Structures are given as C-alpha cells and as structure tokens.
XYZ file of C-alpha atoms in Angstrom:
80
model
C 50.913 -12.600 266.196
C 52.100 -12.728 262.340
C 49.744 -11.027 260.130
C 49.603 -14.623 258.139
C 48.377 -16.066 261.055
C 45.679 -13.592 261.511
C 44.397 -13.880 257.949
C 45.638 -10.548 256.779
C 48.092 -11.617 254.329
C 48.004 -15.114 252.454
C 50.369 -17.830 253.732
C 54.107 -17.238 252.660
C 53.553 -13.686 251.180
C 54.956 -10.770 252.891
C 54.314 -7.077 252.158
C 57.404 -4.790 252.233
C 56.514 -1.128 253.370
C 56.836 1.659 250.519
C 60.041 3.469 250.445
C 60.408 6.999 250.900
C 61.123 7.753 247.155
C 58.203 6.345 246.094
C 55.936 8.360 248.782
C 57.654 11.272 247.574
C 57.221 11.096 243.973
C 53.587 9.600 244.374
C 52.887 12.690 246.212
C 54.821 15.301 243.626
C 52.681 13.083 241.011
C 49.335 13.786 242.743
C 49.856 17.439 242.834
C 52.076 19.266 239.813
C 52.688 17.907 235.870
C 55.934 16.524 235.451
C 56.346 19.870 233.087
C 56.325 22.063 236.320
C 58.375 20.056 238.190
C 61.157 20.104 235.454
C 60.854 23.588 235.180
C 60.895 24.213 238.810
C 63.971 22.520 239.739
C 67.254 22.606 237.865
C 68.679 19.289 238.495
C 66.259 16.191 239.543
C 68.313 12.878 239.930
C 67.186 10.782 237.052
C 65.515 7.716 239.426
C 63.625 10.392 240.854
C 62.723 11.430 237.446
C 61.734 7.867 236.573
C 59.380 7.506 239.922
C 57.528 10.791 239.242
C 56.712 10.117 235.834
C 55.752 6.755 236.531
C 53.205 8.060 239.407
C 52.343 10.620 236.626
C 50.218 8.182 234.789
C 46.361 6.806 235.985
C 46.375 3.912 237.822
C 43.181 2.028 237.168
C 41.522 1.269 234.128
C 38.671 3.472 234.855
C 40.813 6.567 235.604
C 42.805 5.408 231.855
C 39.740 5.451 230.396
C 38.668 8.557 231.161
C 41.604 10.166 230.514
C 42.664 8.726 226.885
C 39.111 9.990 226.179
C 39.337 13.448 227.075
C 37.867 15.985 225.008
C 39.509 19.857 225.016
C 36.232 21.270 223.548
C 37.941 22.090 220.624
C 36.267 20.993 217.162
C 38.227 18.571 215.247
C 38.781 20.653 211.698
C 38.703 17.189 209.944
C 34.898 16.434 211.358
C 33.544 19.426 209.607
C-alpha cells in the first residue's frame, strides 16, 4: 500500500531518497573540518566542496546556539 494511504506521508507529498553525494559529504561533515579535508586531498570537485561545507554548519537552532556562543577560555583583552 502507498505510504499516503497509510498515513505516513501527507496526501500528494512524496519523499525522494537522499543521494549518495549528500550521504557522503554529511558523513565527511560529521567527522573532519572542512580545513582537513582540503588539506588532505589535492583536488575535491567543487559540488562536492559545496555539499561538505554546507553539512559543515549546525543544523538546529539549539546546536547554532551553542556554537555562535562558544567561549575558547581565553580572556577578552578589551574586558580588562
């Protein structure tokens, strides 16, 4: 039976399966900075590029938040 019909997807909207570059990159993403991967490799195709860096970046607003907040542990000169 059709997912739709099941109730698994709303009526009319179908879900297209990932494609293998984005599995790839969201995995590269996951585990090394872009910075290693550039270094690493001497030639990446530039949509490849594109697909890593964009599974670089935090997906949820949490994860944003946590990040754009992130403190080295350095003092700020400027505070003192």
């Amino acid at each position: 039976a059709p997912a739709a019909v099941l109730g698994l997807l709303p009526l009319g909207k179908t879900q297209s399966p990932e494609s293998l570059l984005d599995i790839a990159a969201r995995k590269v993403a996951e585990k090394w900075p872009f910075q290693r991967v550039e270094e690493r490799f001497e030639r990446i195709p530039e949509p490849v590029q594109r697909r890593i860096v964009y599974w670089s970046f935090p997906r949820s607003e949490r994860e944003i938040c946590m990040y754009s907040s992130f403190n080295t542990g350095a003092e700020d000169p400027a505070a003192g």
